[in-house]
Coordinates of C-alpha atoms in Angstrom, one line a residue:
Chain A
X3 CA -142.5 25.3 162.6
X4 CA -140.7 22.2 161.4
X5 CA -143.1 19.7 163.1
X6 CA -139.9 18.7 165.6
X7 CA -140.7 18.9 169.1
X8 CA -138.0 19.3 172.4
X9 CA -138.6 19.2 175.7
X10 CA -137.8 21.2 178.2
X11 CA -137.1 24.2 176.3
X12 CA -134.4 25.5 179.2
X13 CA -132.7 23.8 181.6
X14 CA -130.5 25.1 184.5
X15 CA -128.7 22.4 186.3
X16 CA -125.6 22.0 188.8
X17 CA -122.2 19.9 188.1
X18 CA -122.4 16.6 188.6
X19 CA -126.0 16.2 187.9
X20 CA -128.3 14.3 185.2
X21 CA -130.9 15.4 183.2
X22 CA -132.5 14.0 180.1
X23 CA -133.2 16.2 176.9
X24 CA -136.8 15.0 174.5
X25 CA -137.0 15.0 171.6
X26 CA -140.4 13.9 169.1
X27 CA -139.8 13.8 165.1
X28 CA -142.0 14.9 162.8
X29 CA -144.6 12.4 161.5
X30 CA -143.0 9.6 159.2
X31 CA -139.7 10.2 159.9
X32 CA -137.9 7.4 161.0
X33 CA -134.3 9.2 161.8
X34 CA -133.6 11.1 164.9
X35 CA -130.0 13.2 164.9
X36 CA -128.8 15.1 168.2
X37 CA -126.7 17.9 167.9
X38 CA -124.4 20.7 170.2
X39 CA -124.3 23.6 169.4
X40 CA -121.8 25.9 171.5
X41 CA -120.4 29.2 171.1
X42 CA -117.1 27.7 170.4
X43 CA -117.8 25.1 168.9
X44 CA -120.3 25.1 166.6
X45 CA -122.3 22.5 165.6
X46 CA -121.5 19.2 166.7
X47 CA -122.9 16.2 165.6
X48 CA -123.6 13.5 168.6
X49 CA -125.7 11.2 167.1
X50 CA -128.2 9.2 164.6
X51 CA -130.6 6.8 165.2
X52 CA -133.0 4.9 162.6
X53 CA -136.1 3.6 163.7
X54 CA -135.0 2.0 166.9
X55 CA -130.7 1.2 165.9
X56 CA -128.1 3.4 166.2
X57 CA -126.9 4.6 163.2
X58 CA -123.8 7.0 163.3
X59 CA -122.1 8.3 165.9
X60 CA -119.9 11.4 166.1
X61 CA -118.4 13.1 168.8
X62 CA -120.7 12.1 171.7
X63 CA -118.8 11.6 174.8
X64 CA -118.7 8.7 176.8
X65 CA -121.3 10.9 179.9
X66 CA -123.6 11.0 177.7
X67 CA -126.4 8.5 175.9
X68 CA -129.3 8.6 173.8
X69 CA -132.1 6.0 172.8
X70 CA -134.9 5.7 170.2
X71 CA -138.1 4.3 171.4
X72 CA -140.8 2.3 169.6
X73 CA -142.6 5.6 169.1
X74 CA -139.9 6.9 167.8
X75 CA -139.1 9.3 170.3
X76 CA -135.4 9.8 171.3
X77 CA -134.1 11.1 174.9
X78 CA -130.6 12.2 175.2
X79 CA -129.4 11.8 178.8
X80 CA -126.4 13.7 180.0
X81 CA -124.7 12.6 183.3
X82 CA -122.2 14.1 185.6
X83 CA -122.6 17.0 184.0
X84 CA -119.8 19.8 183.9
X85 CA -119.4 23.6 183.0
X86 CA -119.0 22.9 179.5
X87 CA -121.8 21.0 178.7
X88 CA -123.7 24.2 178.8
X89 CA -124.8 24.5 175.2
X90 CA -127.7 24.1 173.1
X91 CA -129.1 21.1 172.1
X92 CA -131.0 20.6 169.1
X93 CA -132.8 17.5 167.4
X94 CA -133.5 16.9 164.2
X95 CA -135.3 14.3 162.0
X96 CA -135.4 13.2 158.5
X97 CA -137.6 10.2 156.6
X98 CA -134.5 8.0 156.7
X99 CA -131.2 7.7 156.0
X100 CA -131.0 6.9 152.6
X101 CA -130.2 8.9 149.5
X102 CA -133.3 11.4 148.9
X103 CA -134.5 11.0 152.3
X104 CA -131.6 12.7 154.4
X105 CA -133.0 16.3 154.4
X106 CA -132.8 17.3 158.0
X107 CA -135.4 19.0 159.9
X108 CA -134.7 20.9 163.3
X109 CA -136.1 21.1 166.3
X110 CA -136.0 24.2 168.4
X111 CA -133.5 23.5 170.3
X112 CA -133.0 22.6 174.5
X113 CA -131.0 25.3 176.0
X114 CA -128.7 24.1 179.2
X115 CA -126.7 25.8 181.6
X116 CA -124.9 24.4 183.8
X117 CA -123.5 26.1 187.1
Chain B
X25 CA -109.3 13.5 160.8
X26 CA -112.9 14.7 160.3
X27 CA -112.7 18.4 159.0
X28 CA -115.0 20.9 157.3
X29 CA -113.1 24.3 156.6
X30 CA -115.6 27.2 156.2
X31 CA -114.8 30.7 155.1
X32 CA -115.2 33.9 155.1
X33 CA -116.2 33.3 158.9
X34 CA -117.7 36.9 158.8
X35 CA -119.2 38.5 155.4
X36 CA -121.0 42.3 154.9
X37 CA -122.6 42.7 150.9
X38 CA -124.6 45.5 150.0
X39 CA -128.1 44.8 149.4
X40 CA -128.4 43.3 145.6
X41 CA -124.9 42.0 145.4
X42 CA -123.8 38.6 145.3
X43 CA -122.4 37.0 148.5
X44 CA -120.4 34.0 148.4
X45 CA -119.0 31.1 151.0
X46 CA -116.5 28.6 150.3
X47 CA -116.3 25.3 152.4
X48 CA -113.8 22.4 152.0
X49 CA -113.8 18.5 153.3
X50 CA -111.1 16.2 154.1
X51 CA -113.0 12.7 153.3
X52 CA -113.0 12.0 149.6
X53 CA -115.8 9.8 150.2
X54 CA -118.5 12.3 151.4
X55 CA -121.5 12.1 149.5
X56 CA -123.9 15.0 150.5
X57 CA -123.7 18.2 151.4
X58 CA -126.6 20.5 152.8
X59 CA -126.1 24.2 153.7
X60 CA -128.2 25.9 156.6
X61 CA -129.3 29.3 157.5
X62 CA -129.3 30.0 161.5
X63 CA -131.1 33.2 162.1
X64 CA -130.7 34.4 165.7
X65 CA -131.9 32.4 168.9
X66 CA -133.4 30.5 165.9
X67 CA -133.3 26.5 164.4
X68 CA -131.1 25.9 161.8
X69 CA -133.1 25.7 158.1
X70 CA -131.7 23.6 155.3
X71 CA -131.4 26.1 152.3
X72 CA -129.9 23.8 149.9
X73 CA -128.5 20.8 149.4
X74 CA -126.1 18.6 147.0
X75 CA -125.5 15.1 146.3
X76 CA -122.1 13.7 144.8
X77 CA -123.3 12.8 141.9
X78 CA -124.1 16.5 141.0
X79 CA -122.0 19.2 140.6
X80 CA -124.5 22.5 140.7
X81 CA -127.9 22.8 142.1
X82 CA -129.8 26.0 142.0
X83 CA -133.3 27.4 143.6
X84 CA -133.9 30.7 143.0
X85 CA -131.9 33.1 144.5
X86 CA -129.6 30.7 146.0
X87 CA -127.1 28.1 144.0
X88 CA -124.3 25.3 145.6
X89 CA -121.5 24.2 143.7
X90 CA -119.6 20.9 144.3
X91 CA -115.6 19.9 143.1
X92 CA -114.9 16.4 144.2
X93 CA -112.0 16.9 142.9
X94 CA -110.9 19.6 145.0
X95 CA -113.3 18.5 148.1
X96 CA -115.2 22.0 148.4
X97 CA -118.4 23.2 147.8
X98 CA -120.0 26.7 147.5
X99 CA -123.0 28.5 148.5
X100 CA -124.0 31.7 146.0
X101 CA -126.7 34.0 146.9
X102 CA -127.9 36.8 144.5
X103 CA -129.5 39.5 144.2
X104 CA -129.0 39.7 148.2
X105 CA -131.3 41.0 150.4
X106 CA -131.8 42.3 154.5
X107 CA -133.6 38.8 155.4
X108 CA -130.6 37.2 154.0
X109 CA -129.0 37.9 156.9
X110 CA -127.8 35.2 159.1
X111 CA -124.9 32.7 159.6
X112 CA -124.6 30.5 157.4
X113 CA -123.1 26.5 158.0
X114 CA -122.3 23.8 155.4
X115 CA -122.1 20.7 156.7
X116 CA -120.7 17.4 155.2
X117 CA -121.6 13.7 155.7
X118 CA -119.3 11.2 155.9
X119 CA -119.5 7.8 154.6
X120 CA -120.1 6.3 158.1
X121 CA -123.1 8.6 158.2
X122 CA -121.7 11.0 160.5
X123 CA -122.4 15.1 160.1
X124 CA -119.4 17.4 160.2
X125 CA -120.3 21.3 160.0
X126 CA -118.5 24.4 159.3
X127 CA -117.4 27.1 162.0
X128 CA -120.3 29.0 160.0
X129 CA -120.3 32.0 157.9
X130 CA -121.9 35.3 159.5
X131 CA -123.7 37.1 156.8
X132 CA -124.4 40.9 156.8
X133 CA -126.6 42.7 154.1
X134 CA -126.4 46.8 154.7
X135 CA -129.5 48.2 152.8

């Protein structure tokens, strides 16, 4: 157990919908990274945030968002969602972002279909 | 653009052999490089990592090299063994902070 917590652990949704994908770091750590993970894919790095800011973003597309609250939690919302968002979703955390602090920790990961 | 070339995409080693993956990066300027092991239905684990400023790092069993001047990095396991099975993904981080991963490496140790 790596401490990282996601919420829900499936999802099953229809086209066009919304949902939003939780995430909870593990104590201390201040950086929050999402991540897709599809069978063609790979792994695909979304985005960072550090304590509160955004930080990095990759290839996150413009239906989807995320946010770090004062807690430190992070919610990735997805919106007018289509076949081939179905993937799964992971979280990670690390202390921070700076050198000696980046070592990622993942969560177990949201799993969404979409029909 | 953004690119992290991983290879052998699939690899079988007898058990006690060395196994070996090969990654390479397009950005000169990436400064850190972590490996992962994904075991089935599973998170992804960081095994190992390296920094720029190093060229080898080793932990038991498991080593990474790093040529800046080339832009790749390996991942060396020894003395392989069943539970060593997995896929494998290097990943690379870019001086704007973003991740980029390999297509993974799908690891197979016969006993």
């Amino acid at each position: 157990d790596s401490g990282v917590t996601q919420t829900p652990k499936h999802l099953i949704t229809a086209t066009g919908q919304r949902v939003t994908l939780r995430c909870s770091p593990r104590s201390g750590d201040l950086s929050v990274y999402w991540y897709q993970q599809s069978l063609d894919q790979g792994l695909q790095f979304l985005i960072q945030y550090y304590n509160g800011e955004e930080r990095a973003k990759g290839n996150i597309l413009e239906r989807f968002s995320a946010q770090q609250f004062p807690d430190l939690h992070s919610e990735l919302n997805l919106s007018s969602l289509e076949l081939g968002d179905s993937a799964l979703y992971f979280c990670a955390s690390s202390v921070g972002g700076l050198p000696y602090q980046e070592t990622q920790y993942f969560g177990p990961g949201t799993r969404l279909l979409v029909l | 653009g953004e690119n992290v070339e991983q290879h052998p995409s699939t690899l079988s080693v007898q058990e006690g052999d060395s196994a070996v993956i090969k990654c390479t990066y397009s950005d000169s300027a990436s400064n850190y490089f972590p490996w992962y092991k994904q075991e089935l239905g599973k998170r992804p684990q960081l095994i190992i990592d390296i920094r720029s400023n190093v060229g080898e790092k080793k932990d038991q069993r498991i080593a990474v090299t790093l040529n800046k001047t080339a832009k790749h990095f390996s991942l060396h396991i020894t003395e392989t063994q069943p539970e060593d099975s997995a896929v494998y993904f290097c990943a690379a981080r870019w001086p704007g902070n973003q991740f980029y991963f390999g297509t993974g490496t799908s690891l197979t140790v016969i006993p």
